[in-house]
Short mmCIF file of C-alpha atoms in Angstrom, two decimals:
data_model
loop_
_atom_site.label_atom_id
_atom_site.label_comp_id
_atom_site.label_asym_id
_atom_site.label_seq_id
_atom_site.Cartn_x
_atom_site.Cartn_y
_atom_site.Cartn_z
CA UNK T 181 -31.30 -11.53 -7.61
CA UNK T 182 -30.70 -7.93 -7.65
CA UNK T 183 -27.04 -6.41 -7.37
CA UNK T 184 -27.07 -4.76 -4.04
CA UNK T 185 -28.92 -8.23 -2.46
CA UNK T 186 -25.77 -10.28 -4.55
CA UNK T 187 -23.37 -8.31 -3.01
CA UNK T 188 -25.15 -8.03 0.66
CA UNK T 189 -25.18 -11.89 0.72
CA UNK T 190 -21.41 -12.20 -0.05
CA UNK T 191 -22.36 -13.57 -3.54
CA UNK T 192 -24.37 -15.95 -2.02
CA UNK T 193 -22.12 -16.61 1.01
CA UNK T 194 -24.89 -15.71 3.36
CA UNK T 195 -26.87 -18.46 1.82
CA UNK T 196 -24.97 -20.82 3.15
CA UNK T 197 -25.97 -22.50 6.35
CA UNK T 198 -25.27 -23.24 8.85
CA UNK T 199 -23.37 -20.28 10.14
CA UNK T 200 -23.67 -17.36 7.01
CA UNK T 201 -21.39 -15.07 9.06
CA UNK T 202 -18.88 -17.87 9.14
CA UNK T 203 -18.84 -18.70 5.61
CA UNK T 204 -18.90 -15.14 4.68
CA UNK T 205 -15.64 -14.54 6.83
CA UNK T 206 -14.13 -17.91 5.32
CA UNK T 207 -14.92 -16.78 1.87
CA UNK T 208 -13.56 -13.20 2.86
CA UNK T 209 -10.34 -14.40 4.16
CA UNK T 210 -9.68 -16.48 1.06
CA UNK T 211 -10.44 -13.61 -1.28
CA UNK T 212 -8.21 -11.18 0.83
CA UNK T 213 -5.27 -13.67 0.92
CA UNK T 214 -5.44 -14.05 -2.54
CA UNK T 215 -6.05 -9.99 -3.40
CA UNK T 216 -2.80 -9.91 -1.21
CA UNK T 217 -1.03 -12.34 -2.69
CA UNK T 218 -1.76 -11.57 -6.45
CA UNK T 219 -2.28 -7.92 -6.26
CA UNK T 220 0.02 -7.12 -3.35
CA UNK T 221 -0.81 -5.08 0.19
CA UNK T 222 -2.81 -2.20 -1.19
CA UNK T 223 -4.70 -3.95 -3.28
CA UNK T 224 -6.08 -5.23 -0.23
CA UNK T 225 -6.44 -1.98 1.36
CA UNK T 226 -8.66 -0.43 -1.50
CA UNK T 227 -10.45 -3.62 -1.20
CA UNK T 228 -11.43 -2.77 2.62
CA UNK T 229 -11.91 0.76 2.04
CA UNK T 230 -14.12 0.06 -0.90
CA UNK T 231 -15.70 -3.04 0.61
CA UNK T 232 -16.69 -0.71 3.46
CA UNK T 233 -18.28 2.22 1.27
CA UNK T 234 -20.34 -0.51 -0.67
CA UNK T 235 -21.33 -2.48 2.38
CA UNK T 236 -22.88 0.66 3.63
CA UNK T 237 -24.21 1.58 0.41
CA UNK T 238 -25.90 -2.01 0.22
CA UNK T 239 -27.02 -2.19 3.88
CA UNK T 240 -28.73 0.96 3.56
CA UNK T 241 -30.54 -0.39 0.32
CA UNK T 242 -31.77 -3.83 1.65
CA UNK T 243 -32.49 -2.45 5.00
CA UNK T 244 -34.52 0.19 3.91
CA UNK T 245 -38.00 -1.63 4.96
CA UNK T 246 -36.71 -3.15 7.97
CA UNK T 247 -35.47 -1.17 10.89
CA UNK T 248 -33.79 -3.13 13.49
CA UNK T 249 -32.80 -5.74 11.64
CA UNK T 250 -29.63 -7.94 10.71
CA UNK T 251 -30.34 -10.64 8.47
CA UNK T 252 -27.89 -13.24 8.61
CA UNK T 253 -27.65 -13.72 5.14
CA UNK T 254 -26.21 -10.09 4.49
CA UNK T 255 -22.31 -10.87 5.05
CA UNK T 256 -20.87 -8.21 3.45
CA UNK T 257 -20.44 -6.60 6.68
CA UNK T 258 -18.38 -9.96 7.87
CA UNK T 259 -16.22 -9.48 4.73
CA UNK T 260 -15.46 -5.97 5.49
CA UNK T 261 -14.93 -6.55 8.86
CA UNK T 262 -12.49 -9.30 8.30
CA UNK T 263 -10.41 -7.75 5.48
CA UNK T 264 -10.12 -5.22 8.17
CA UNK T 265 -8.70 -7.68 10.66
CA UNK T 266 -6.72 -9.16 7.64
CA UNK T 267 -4.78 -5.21 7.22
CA UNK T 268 -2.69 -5.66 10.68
CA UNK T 269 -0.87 -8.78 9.66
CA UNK T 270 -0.50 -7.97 5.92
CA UNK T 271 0.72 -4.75 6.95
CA UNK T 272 3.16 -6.14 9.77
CA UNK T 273 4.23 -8.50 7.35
CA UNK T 274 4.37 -5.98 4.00
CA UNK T 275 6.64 -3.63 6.29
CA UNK T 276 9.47 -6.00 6.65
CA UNK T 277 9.36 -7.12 2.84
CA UNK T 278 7.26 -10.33 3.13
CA UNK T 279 4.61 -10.41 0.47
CA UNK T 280 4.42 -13.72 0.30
CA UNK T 281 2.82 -13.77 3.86
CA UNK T 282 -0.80 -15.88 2.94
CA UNK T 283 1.51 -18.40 2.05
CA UNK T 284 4.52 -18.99 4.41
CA UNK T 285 2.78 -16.80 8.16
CA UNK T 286 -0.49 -19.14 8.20
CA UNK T 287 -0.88 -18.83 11.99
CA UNK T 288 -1.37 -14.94 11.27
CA UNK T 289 -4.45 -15.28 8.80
CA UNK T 290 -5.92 -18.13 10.71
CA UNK T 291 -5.64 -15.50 13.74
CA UNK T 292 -7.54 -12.74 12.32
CA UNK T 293 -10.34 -15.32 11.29
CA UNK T 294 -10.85 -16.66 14.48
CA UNK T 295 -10.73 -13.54 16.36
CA UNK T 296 -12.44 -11.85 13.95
CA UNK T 297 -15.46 -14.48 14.59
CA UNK T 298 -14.76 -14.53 18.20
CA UNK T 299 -15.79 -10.47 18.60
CA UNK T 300 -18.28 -10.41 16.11
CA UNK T 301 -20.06 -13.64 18.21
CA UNK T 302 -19.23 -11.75 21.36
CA UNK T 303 -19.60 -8.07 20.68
CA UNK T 304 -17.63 -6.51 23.69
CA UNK T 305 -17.71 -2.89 24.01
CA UNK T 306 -17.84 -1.11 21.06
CA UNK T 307 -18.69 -3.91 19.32
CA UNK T 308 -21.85 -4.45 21.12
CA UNK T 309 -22.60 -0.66 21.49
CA UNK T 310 -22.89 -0.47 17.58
CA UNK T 311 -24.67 -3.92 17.20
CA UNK T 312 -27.24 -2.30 19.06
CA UNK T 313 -27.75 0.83 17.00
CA UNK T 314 -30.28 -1.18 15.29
CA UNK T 315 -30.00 0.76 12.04
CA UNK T 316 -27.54 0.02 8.64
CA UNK T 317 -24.83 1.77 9.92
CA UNK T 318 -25.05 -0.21 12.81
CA UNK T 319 -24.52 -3.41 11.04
CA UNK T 320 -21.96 -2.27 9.45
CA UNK T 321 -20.02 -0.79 12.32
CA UNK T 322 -20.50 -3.44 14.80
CA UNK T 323 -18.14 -5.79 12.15
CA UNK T 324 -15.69 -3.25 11.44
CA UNK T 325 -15.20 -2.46 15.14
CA UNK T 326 -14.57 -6.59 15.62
CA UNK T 327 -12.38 -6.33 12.99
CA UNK T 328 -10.48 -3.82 14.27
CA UNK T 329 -10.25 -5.52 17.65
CA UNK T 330 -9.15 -8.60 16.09
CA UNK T 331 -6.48 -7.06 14.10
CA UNK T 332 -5.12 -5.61 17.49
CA UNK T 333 -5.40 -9.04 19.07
CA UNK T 334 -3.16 -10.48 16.20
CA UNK T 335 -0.89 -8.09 16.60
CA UNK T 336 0.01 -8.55 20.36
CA UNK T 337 -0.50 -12.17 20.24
CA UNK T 338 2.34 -12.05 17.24
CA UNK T 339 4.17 -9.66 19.33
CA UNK T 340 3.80 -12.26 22.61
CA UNK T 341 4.70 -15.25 20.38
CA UNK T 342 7.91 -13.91 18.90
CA UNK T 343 9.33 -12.77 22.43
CA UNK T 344 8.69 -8.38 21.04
CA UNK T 345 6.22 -8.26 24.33
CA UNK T 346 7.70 -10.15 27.46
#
């Protein structure tokens, strides 16, 4: 297995079936928790931004000889997209001094993951309007977008639950 097709598959998250995008968010969420945790809140935003460069780096490689497509073993969109989602809580949560978040604010990890899945299975909007690109960028995008709607949707259903938006 070549480099670029190790990391495209999530190293070898994408294999996994049923449901590659799922497993590639799961294993996403557990590495970003624990680049949080160990490494603190940057860490984990170099991770994304870096994540994101590579992942279109790597789409652009193994895509090459087939426009229009989205293999569902290449996840490293999904774990892009989700350590996106994963920067609004950490970041809510690094702000007032909690770094220990991935441990103690569950409900807030477990959030991003299943809204992250919910708009990259759904692809409203934006979501959908880079899906169909049908080129690299466009698998990239369409999972960063998701991600950034998911983050949002953490955010206001955090801000709902603790009383901030009534």
């Amino acid at each position: 297995m070549t480099l670029t097709r190790l990391i495209a598959t999530g190293f070898g998250l994408g294999l996994l079936r049923p449901a590659p995008g799922t497993w590639g968010s799961a294993g996403a969420v557990a590495a970003g928790l624990a680049i949080d945790y160990y490494l603190g809140f940057w860490a984990l935003v170099v991770a994304t931004i870096l994540a994101t460069i590579v992942g279109f780096w790597v789409c652009a490689d193994e895509l090459r000889d087939r426009p229009g497509a989205d293999p569902s073993e290449i996840v490293i969109d999904e774990i892009a997209g989700q350590w996106l989602a994963l920067l609004f809580p950490a970041f809510a949560f690094w702000r007032m001094g909690l770094e220990d978040w991935a441990v103690a604010a569950y409900p807030g990890w477990i959030a991003a993951f299943i809204f992250f899945r919910v708009f990259d299975i759904w692809k409203p909007w934006l979501v959908g309007r880079a899906d169909r690109r049908g080129d690299p960028a466009g698998v990239m995008l369409d999972d960063l977008w998701a991600g950034a709607f998911a983050g949002v949707a953490v955010i206001l259903v955090a801000g709902v639950a603790h009383g901030v938006l009534m």
